[in-house]
Structure formats: C-alpha cells, structure tokens
Coordinates of C-alpha atoms and ligand atoms in Angstrom, one line a residue:
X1 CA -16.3 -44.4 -38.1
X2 CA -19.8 -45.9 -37.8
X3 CA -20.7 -47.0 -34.8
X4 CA -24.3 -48.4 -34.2
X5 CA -26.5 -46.7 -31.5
X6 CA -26.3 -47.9 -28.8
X7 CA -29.9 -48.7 -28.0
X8 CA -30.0 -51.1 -30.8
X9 CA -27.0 -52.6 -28.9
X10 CA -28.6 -52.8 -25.4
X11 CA -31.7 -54.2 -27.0
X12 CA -29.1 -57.0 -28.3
X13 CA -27.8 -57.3 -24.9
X14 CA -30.9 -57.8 -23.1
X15 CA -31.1 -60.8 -23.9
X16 CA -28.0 -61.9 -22.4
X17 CA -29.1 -59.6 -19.2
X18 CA -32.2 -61.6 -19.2
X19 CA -29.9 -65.2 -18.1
X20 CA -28.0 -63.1 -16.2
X21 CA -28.6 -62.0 -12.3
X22 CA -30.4 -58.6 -12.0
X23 CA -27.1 -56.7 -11.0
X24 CA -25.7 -57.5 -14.2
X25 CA -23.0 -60.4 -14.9
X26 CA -20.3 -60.8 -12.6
X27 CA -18.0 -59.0 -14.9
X28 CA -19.9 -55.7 -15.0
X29 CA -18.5 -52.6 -13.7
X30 CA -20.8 -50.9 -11.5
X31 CA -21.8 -47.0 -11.4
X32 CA -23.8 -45.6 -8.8
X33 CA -24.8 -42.4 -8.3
X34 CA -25.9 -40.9 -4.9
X35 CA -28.3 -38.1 -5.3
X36 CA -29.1 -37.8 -2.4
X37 CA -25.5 -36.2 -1.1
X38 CA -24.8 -32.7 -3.7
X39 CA -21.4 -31.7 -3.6
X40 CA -20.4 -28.5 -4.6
X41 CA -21.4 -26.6 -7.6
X42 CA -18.7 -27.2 -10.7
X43 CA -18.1 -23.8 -11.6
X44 CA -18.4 -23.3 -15.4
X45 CA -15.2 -21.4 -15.6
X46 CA -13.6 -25.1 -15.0
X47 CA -14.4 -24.3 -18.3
X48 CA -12.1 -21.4 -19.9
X49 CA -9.9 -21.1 -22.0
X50 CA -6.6 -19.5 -22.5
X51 CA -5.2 -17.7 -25.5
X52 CA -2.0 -16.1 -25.7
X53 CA 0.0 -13.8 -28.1
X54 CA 1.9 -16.8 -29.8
X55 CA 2.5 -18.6 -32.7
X56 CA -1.3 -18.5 -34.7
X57 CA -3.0 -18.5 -31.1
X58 CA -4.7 -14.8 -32.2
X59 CA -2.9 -13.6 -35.3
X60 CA -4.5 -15.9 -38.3
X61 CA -6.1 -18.2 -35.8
X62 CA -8.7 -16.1 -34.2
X63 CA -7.9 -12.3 -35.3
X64 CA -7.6 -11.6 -39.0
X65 CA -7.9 -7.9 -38.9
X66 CA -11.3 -6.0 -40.3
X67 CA -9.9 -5.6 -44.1
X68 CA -9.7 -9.7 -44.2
X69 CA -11.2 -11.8 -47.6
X70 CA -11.7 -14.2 -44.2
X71 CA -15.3 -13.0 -42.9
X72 CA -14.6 -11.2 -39.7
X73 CA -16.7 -9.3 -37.1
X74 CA -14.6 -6.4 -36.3
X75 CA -11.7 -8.4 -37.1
X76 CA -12.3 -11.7 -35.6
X77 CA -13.5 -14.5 -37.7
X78 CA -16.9 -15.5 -37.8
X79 CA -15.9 -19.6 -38.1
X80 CA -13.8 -19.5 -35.2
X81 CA -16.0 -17.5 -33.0
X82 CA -18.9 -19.0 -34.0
X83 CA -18.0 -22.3 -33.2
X84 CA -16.4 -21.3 -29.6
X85 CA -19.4 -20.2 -29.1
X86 CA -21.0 -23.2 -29.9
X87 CA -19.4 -24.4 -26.9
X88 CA -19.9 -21.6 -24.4
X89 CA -16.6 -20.9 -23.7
X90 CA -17.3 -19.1 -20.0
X91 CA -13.9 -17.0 -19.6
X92 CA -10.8 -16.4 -21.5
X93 CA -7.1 -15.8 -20.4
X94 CA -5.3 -13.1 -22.4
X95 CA -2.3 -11.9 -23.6
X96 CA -0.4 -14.8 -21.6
X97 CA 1.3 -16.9 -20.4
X98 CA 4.5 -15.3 -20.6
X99 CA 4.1 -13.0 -22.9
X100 CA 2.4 -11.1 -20.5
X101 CA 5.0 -10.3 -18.7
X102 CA 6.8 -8.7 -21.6
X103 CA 3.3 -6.9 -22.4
X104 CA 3.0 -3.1 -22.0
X105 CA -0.8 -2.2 -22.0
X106 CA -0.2 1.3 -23.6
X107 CA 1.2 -0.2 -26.9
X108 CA -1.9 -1.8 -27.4
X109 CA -4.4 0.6 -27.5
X110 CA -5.6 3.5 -30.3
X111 CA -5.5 4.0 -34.0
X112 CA -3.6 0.1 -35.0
X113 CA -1.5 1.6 -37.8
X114 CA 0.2 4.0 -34.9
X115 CA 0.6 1.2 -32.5
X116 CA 4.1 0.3 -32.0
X117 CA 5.9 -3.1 -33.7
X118 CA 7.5 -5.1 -31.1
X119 CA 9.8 -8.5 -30.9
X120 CA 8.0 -11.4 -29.7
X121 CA 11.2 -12.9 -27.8
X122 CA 8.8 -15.8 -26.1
X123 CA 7.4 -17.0 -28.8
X124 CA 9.2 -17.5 -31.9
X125 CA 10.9 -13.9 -32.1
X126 CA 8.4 -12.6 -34.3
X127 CA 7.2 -9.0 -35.3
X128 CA 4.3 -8.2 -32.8
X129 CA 2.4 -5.6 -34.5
X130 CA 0.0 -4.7 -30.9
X131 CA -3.2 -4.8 -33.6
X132 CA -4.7 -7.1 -30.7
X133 CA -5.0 -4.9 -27.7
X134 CA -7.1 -3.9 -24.6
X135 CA -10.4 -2.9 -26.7
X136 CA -10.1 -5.9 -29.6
X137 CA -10.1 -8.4 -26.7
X138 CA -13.2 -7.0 -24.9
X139 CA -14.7 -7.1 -28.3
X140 CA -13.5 -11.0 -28.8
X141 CA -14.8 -12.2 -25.1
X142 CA -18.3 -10.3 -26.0
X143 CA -18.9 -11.8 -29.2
X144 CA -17.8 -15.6 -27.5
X145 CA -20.5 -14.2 -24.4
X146 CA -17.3 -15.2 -22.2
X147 CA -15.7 -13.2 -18.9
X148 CA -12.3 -11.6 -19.2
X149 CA -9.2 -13.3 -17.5
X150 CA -6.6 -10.2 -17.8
X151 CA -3.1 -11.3 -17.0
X152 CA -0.6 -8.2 -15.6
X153 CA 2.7 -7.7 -16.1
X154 CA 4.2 -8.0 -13.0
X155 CA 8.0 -9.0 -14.7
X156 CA 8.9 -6.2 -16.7
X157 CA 5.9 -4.0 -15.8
X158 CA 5.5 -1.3 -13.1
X159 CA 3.1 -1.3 -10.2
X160 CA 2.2 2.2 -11.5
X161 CA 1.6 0.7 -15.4
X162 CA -0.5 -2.2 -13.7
X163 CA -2.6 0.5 -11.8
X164 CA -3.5 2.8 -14.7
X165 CA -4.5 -0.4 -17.0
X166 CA -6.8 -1.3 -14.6
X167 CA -8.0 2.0 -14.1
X168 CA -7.8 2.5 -17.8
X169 CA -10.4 -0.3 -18.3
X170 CA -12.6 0.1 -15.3
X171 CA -12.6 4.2 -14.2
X172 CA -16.1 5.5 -14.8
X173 CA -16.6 9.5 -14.1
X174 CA -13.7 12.2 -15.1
X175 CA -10.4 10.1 -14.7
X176 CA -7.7 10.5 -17.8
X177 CA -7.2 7.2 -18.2
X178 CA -11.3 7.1 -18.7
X179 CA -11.3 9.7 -20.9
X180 CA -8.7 8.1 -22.9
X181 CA -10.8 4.9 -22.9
X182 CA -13.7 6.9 -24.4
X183 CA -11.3 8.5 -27.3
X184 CA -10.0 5.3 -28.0
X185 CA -14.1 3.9 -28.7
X186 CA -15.2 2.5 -25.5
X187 CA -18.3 4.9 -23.2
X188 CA -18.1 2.6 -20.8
X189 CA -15.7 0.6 -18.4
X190 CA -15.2 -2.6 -19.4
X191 CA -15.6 -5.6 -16.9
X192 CA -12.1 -7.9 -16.2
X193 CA -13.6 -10.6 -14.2
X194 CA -10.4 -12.0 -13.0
X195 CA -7.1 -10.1 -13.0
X196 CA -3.8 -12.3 -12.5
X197 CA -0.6 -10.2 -10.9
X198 CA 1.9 -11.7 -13.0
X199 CA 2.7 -15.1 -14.6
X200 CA 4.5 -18.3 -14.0
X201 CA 6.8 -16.1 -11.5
X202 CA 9.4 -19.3 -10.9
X203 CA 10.3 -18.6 -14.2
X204 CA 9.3 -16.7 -17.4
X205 CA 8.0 -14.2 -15.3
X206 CA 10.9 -13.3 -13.8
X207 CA 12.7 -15.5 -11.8
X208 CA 11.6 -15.0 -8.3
X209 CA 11.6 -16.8 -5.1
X210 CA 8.2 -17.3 -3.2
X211 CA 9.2 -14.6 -0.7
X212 CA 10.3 -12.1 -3.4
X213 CA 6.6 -12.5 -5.8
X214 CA 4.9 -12.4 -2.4
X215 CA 6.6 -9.0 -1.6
X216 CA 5.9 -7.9 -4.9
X217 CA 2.3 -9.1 -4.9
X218 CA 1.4 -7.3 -1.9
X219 CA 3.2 -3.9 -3.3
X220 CA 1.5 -4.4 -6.3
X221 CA -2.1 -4.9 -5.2
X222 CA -1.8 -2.2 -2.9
X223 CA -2.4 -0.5 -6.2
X224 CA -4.7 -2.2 -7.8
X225 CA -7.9 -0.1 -7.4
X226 CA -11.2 -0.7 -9.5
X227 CA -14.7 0.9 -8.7
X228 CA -16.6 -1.4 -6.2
X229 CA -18.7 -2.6 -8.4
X230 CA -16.3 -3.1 -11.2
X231 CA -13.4 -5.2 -9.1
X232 CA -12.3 -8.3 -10.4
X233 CA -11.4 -11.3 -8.8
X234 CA -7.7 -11.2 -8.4
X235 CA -5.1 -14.1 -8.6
X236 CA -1.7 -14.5 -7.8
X237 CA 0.9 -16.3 -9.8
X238 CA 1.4 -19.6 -8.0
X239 CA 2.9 -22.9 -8.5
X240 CA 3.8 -25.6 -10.9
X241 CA 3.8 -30.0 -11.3
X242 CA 5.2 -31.2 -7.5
X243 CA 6.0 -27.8 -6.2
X244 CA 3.6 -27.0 -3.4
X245 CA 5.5 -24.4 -2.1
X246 CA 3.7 -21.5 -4.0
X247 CA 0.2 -22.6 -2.8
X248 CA 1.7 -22.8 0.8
X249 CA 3.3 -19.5 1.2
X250 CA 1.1 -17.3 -0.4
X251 CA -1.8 -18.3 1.1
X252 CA -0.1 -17.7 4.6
X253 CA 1.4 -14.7 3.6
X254 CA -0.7 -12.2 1.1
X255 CA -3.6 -10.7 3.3
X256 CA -6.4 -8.6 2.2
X257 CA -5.8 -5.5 3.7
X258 CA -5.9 -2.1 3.3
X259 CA -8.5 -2.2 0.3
X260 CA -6.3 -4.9 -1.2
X261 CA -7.7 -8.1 -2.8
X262 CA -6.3 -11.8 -2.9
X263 CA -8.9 -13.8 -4.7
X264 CA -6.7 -17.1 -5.4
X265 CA -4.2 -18.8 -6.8
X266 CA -2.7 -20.0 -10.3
X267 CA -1.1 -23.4 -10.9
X268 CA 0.2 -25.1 -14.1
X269 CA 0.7 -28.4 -15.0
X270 CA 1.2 -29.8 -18.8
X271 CA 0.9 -33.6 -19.7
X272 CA 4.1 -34.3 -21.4
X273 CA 3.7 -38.1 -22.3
X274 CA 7.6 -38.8 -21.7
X275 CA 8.3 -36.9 -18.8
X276 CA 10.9 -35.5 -20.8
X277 CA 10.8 -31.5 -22.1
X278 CA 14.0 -32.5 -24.2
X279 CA 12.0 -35.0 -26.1
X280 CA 8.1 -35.0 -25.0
X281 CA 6.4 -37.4 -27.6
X282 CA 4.7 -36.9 -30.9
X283 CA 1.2 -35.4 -31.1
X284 CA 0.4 -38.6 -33.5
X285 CA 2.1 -41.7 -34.5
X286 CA 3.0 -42.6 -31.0
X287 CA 2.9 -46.3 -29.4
X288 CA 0.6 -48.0 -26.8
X289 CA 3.5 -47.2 -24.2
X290 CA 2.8 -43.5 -24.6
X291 CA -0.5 -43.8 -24.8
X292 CA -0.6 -44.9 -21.3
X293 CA 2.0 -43.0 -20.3
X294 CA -0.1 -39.4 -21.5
X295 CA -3.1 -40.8 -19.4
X296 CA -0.8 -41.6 -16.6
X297 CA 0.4 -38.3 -16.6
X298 CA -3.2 -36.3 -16.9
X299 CA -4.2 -38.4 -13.7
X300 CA -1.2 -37.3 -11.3
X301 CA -3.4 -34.0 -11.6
X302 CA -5.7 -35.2 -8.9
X303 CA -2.6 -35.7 -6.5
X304 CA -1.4 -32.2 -7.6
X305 CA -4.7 -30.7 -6.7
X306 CA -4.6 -32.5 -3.7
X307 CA -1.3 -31.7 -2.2
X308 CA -1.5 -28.4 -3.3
X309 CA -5.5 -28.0 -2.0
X310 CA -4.3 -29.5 1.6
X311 CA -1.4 -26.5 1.7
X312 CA -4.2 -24.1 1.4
X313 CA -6.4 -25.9 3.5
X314 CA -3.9 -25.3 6.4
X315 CA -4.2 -21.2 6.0
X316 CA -7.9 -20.8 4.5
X317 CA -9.8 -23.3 6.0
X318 CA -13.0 -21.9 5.2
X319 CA -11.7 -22.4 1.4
X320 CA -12.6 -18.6 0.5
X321 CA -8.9 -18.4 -2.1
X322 CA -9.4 -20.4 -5.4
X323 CA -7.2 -23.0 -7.0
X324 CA -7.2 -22.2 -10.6
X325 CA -5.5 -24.7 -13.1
X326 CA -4.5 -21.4 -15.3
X327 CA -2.7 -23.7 -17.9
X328 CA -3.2 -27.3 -18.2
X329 CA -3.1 -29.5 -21.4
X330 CA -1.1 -32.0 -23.3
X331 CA 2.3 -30.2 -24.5
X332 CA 4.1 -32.7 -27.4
X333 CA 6.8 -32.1 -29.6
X334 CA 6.0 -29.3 -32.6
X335 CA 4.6 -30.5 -35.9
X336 CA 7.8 -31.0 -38.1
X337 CA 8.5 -28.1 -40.2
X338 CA 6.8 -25.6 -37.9
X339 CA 8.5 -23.0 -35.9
X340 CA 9.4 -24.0 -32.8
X341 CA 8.5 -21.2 -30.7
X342 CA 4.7 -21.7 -32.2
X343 CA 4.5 -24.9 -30.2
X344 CA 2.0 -26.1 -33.3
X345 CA 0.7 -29.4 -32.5
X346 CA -1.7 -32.2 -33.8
X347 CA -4.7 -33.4 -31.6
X348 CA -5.8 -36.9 -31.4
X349 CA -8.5 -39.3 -29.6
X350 CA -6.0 -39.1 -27.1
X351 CA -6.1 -35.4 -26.5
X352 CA -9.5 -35.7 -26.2
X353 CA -9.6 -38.4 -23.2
X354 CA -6.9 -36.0 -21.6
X355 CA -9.7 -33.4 -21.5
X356 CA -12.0 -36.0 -20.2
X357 CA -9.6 -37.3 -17.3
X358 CA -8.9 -33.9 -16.3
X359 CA -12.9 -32.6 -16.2
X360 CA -13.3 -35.8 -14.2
X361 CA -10.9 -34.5 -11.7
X362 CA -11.7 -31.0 -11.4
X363 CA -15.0 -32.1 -10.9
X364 CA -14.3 -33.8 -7.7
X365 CA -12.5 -30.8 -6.5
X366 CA -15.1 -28.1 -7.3
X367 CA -15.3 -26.8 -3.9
X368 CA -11.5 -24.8 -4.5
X369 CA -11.2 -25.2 -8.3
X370 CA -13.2 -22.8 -9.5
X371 CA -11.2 -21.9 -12.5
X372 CA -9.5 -23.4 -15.7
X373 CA -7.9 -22.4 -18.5
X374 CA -7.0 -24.7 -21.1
X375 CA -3.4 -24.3 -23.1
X376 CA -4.4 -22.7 -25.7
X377 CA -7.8 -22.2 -27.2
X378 CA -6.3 -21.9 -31.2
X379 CA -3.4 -23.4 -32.9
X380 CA -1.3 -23.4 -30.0
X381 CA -0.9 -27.0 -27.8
X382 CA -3.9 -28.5 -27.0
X383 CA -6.3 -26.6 -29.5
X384 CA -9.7 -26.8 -29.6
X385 CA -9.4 -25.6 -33.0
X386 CA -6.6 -25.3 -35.5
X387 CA -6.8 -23.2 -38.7
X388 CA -5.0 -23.4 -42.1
X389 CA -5.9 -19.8 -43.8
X390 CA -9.7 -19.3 -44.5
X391 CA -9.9 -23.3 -43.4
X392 CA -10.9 -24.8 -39.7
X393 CA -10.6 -27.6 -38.1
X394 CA -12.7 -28.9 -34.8
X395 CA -10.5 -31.2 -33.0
X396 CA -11.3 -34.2 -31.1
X397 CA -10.7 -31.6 -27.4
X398 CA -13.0 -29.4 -28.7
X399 CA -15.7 -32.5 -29.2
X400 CA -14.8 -33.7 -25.3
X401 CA -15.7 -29.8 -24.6
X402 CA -18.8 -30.0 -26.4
X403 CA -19.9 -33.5 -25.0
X404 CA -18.7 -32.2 -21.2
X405 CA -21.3 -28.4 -21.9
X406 CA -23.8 -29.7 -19.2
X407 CA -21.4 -30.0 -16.5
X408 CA -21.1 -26.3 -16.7
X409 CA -22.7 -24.8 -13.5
X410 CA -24.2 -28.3 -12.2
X411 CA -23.9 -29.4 -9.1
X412 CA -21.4 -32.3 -8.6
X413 CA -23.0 -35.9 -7.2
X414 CA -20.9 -38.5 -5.3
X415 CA -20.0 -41.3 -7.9
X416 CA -18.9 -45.0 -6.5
X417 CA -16.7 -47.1 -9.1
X418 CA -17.7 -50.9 -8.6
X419 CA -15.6 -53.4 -9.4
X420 CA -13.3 -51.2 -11.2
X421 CA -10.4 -52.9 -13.3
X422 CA -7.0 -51.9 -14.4
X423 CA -5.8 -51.0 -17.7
X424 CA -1.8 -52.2 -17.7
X425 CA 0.7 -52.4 -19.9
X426 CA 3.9 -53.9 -18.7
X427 CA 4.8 -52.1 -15.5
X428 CA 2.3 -49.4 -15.6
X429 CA -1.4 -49.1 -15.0
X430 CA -4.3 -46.8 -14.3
X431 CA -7.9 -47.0 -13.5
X432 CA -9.8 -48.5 -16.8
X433 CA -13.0 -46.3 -16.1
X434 CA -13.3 -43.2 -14.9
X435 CA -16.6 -41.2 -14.2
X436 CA -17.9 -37.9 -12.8
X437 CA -21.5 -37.4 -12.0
X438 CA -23.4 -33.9 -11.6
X439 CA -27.2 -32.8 -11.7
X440 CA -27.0 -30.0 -14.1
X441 CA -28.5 -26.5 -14.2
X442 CA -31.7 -27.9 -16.2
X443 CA -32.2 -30.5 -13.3
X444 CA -31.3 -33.8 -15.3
X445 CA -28.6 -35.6 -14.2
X446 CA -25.2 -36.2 -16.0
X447 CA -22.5 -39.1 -16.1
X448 CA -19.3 -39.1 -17.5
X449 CA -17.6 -42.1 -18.5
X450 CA -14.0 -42.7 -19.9
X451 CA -12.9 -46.0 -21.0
X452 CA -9.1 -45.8 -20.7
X453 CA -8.2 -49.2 -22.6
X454 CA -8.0 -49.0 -26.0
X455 CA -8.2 -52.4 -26.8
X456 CA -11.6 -53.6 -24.5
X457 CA -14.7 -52.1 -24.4
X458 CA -16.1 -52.4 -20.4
X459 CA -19.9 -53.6 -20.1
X460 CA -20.8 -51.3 -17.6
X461 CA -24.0 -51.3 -15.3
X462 CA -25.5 -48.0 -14.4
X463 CA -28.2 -48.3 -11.1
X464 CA -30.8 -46.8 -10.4
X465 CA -31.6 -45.5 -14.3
X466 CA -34.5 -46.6 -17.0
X467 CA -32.2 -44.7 -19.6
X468 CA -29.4 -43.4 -20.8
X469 CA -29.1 -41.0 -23.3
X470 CA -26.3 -38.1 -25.1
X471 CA -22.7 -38.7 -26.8
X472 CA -20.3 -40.9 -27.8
X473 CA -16.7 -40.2 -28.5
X474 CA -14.1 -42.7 -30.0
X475 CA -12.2 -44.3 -33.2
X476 CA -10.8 -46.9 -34.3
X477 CA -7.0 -45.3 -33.8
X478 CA -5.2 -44.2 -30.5
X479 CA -4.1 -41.0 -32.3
X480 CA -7.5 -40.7 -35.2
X481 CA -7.5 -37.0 -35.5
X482 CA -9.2 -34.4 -37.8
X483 CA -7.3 -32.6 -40.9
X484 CA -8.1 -30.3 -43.6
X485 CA -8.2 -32.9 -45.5
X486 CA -10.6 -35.2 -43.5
X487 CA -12.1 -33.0 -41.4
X488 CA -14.8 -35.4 -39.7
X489 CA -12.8 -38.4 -38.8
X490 CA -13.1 -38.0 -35.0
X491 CA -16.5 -36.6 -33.9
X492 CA -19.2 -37.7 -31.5
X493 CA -22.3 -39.8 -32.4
X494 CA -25.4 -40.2 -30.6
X495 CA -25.5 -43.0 -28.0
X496 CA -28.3 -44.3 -25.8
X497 CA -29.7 -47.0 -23.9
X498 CA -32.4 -48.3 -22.4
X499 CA -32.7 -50.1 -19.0
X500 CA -34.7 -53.0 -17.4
X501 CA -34.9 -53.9 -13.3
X502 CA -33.7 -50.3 -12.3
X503 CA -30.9 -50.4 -14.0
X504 CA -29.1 -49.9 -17.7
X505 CA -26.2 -51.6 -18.9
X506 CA -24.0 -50.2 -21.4
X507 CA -21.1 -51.5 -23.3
X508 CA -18.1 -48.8 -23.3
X509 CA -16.2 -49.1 -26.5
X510 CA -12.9 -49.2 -25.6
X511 CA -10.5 -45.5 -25.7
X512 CA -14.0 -44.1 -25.2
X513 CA -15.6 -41.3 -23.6
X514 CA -19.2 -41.0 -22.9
X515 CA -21.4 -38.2 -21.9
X516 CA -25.0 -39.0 -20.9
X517 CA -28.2 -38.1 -19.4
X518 CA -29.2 -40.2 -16.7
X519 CA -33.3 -40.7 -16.2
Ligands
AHR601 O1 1.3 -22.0 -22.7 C1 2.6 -21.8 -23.1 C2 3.4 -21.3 -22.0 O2 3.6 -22.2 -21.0 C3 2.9 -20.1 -21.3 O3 3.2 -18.9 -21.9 C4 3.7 -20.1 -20.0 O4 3.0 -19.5 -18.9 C5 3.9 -21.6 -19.8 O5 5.2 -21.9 -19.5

C-alpha cells in the first residue's frame, strides 16, 4: 500500500482551503479539543494483555522451552518478546481465562521434567505438560518490563491452595512456602500486581449465582494475605455483555474487612460480528454487512461500561473499585483446519479499528477503567502476534497498539465531534468518526481518529492546531491482513499535516485510523 504523506496532501488542499471560509468547507467535520478541562489520567494498564494456557497462546507462541533451535531467553523467544516490548505491554493476565480455574499452582513449580502432565479439558484436550509455571511467568512479565495479573483458582481450587500461592510468591523471612520459593530459584518474593479470585464465575468457572461467588469471594479473601508492602490489587470475577447484575451485587456486598481486600471488578465482552456463538463470522473474507456489524458490536462497549459503571456508582460513589475489561476482543470462527479448542484466528484492518473503537471508549471512561486485558496476546483471538514455528507475524492490532503507545499514562482531554456523519448500510449505522484526545506523559497532546466508512475518506478540520503529525493506518481491503507469506501488507506509514488560520485540515482515508501529535 503507498500512500502519499500527508503533508504533501494538505499542501494540495490548501489551495482549495484558501476559497474556502476559514472554518473549513461546509462539509468538514470538526475536532476540537478543550485543554483547558483534564479528565482523568488513562491508566496504561488500559493497556494489557492477556495470555492464557491454550491453543499456541504460550506453548510455541511465546514459550519454546530453553533447549529451542528458536532463540530464547530462558525459554521465551527473543522475536516475540522483543517486539511486545516494542509496544510496552504494561501488565499481563496469566494462566486464564478458564483454565485457571482448572489450574493447581503446585504442578507448576520445580525441576520441569518432574512436573506433572495434565489434560487441558478447556482448550482443545491437550497434554499440559506444567513447563510454564509460577517462576517462568515472573521471568516472561520481567523480560516484557510488564506487571503481573495472577488469576486464582477459585472453581476447582481451595481457599487454602489460593492462600499458600500467594504466600508462596510473596512471603519474605522464614515461611515454607518461601523457602520453597528460594529452592525452586527465586531469593526474593516476587510482585503480583493484581490478583483475580476466580474467573468468568457464571460459567467456566464454576457455575455460580451472584450470591454464591460473593460468599465464596469473601471466604476466600479472608485468606488471601501478602506482606504490606507486597499486596496486590485484588479483583473479583464479575460480569459479562448485558448482564449488570455482577457489577451491582458485588460492589454492594464484598467489603474490605478484617484485613480483606476488594480492589475491583472483572467484566468480559467479545465482538462476535453476527451475534451468533453458533456461527460468529469469518476472520477474513467477510462482506460490508459484517463489517459494520463487528464495528457495531465493538461500540455497544461504551453502553456496557456505562450500565455497568452507573451499578457501581450507586455503592462506591467515590469510585475507589475498578472496572477492568479483563477479556475483550473480536472472537470469529477458527481458521479452517485448526483445532477448534485453539480458537486460531486471522487478523484484519478490521481487527485493528476494533482496537481503535474500543481505546476510544475506555478512554472516556478512565476514571473506573483502570484495567484491560486484551483476548489473547499470541495466537489465540485477537492476537497481536501470530507465529508459524521460528516465523512471526505483527498483525494489524498489534500496529493500532503501537500507534495508540502515547495514550499510555496521559491524561484524557474533552473531545467535541462537529458535524459528525453516519456511516449506514441498509438499516444499520454508527458514528463515521470517532476520536479520543489526551495530553500525554511527555506533555504533547494526542488525537485519535477512526474513520469507520470504508468507502469515503472524511476531510476533517482540527482547531486550534499549526500541525499535525504521527501514524497512519489503513488498506485498500476491509479484511487486508499480514501472512507469512506477505508479512508487511498492513502496517502504519507516517502522516502529517500542516495548518493555516489556527487550524489544520486533514483528509481521513476511509476504514482509517489515525494517531497524531497535535502542536
Ligand atoms: O479467552 C478465551 C476464553 O473466553 C477465556 O478462557 C474465558 O474466560 C472466556 O470465556
């Protein structure tokens, strides 16, 4: 794809600007920014990532074991790591999903030839040889500089199993489980930042009503004691799509008390561009109908987050609980010819402006979503990466995560839509622009645009700016996606513009998404 910059394009245009009033033609969708009215800061673990023993998520994907003709650091590969790190992945959620909920901490720590070979009944019922445990993962979120989201077993587990893990990985001084720790390689404690009590309780992880996890959660975390200073956040298993029940009930009934700690709440919510589990939609090769559709879909997340957000609200006014989106992502029909419990999927432009949509959103809810964790970080759904042996592929969501880096930690700015059009097809439509706005940690300010339409580009005014200047995301195909083959089909170029009057106009390709510096 070759797309001109864009400042040779603006220079084109300013001609036409020049006949045209200073605001820009008619026509011209508006953006302003108000910087004079910070929001909340958008917590970089908006961020994270999620990666889950399943399918190549960590075995072949990420972990290839020390004795690997794949070059490894301790096991993991170098490509894979090094280009996570490349996007500072700020926290990672591990070993599920719901295969932590089948976990058992114990098989997954000393010598890995002695570890015990399970069934991976989740995911595919395949031999689970425990050679990622406790101590590999530390290792894995160091070498990516991320935090540690460890998930519990609260299903199948034992409030007393749950207890020693965590005192396993954060007892300092003379404690068995330290000691043990030590043997098994590791002086010091290591540092959960985040510790979930359970998973997706409604269903895989275990069945329960509200008022039966809640009991549970409260018996469990009565348990759950770390060192002062090592004590992670903790988060209870919430709820899911229109279901607000979760957020309502558990925020009115789990207390911190007695030493016990209620940090905030897990949702999930997958874009499925049918509606339909039975038959979701292909990951490429699909029509304009589920094109909108998928975008449709990613946007009834701000209503989610709202619903859910306004249950809390009623409880924890003061907003001290989290809402963390602890799975999120497009979820598609496998790739033919792949095991089905690998859920193996392809990644397209479209993925990408799923990401896009979705930061958009979080963004303007910074002040209680302080967490999410993408489904999955490998291989697995909505990858930002997918692997074929020694080979790698970026896909077009790990580009959107690349493009969105300087949202991480910046402090959200009010954004106003002018003149906003829709982009319909028959009976549906959505928004055709979408935007989010923050002053970032280095002080410059940052827009995000998304173009939803994939057949118009939108001239765009930006007010108040001399220039615009950072990345570029599109192709010429709804579904354009990377493969081993061509590896560099979707990828972001450089685009910039400059302004006259105060202000700089921009044309949006269409199916685009933009992320610039604003001066
Ligand atoms: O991400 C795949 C699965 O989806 C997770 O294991 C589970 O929590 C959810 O249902």
């Amino acid at each position: 794809m070759h797309f001109m910059k864009q400042s040779l394009f603006a220079l084109g245009l300013l001609a036409a600007a020049a006949t045209a009033q200073a605001g820009g033609t008619a026509a011209d969708i508006r953006i302003v920014i108000d910087t004079a009215k910070p929001g909340p800061v958008i917590n970089k673990n908006i961020y994270g990532q999620f990666a889950e023993h399943l399918g190549a998520g960590i075995y072949g994907g990420l972990w290839v074991g020390p004795d690997s003709p794949i070059p490894n650091t301790r096991g993991w590969r170098n490509d894979v790591v090094g280009a996570l790190k490349a996007i500072h992945v700020p926290v990672v959620r591990w070993p599920g999903g719901c295969f932590a909920d089948e976990y058992h901490w114990r098989d997954g720590i000393g010598p890995r030839e002695s570890r015990p070979v399970k069934v991976n009944t989740n995911w595919g019922g395949v031999e689970e040889n425990n050679a990622v445990g406790t101590h590999e993962f530390f290792d894995l979120v160091d070498q990516l500089g991320a935090e540690a989201y460890v998930n519990g077993n609260l299903g199948s587990g034992t409030a007393q199993e749950m207890a020693e893990w965590l005192e396993y990985m954060t007892a300092d001084g003379k404690s068995s489980l330290a000691e043990l720790r030590r043997k098994n390689g590791h002086e010091k404690p290591f540092k959960p930042a985040f510790f979930g009590v359970g998973n997706e309780a409604w269903g895989c992880g275990g069945n329960m009503t509200t008022q039966h996890y809640t009991d549970l959660y409260n018996q469990y975390a009565s348990f759950l004691k770390t060192p002062k200073e090592d004590t992670p956040q903790f988060i209870a298993s919430g709820g899911h799509d229109d279901d607000t029940a979760w957020s309502d009930y558990l925020t009115a009934h789990i207390h911190e008390q007695w030493n016990m700690h209620f940090d905030g709440i897990s949702f999930h919510y997958y874009t499925v561009p049918t509606g339909v589990w039975q038959a979701k939609g292909k990951a490429t090769g699909f029509g304009e109908d589920q094109w909108i559709s998928t975008l449709n879909n990613t946007l009834r997340m701000d209503t989610l987050i709202r619903n859910n957000v306004a249950q809390m609200d009623k409880h924890d006014p003061k907003k001290k609980l989290s809402f963390n989106v602890d799975e999120w992502g497009t979820w598609y029909d496998v790739e033919p010819g792949t095991n089905a419990g690998f859920l193996y999927q392809q990644n397209s432009l479209r993925d990408a402006m799923v990401v896009a949509l979705n930061f958009n959103i979080f963004h303007a809810h910074a002040d209680r979503v302080r967490m999410t964790n993408i489904a999955q970080m490998v291989n697995v759904l909505q990858a930002m990466i997918l692997t074929d042996g020694n080979r790698m592929i970026l896909t077009p969501t790990y580009h959107a995560y690349a493009m969105y880096v300087p949202f991480q930690d910046a402090t959200a700015l009010p954004v106003t839509i002018e003149h906003n059009r829709q982009y319909k097809l028959g009976a549906a439509g959505i928004p055709e622009i979408s935007a989010s706005a923050a002053r970032g940690a280095d002080g410059k300010i940052y827009l995000a645009l998304v173009n939803t339409n994939p057949h118009d580009a939108a001239q765009i005014t930006i007010a108040n700016a001399k220039h615009v200047g950072g990345k570029l995301l599109t192709a010429d195909a709804m579904d354009a996606h990377n493969s081993f083959d061509h590896p560099q089909e979707v990828k972001p170029v450089p685009f910039d513009a400059e302004g006259s009057a105060g202000q700089v106009r921009i044309k949006l390709p269409a199916k685009a998404i933009a992320v610039v510096a604003v001066e």
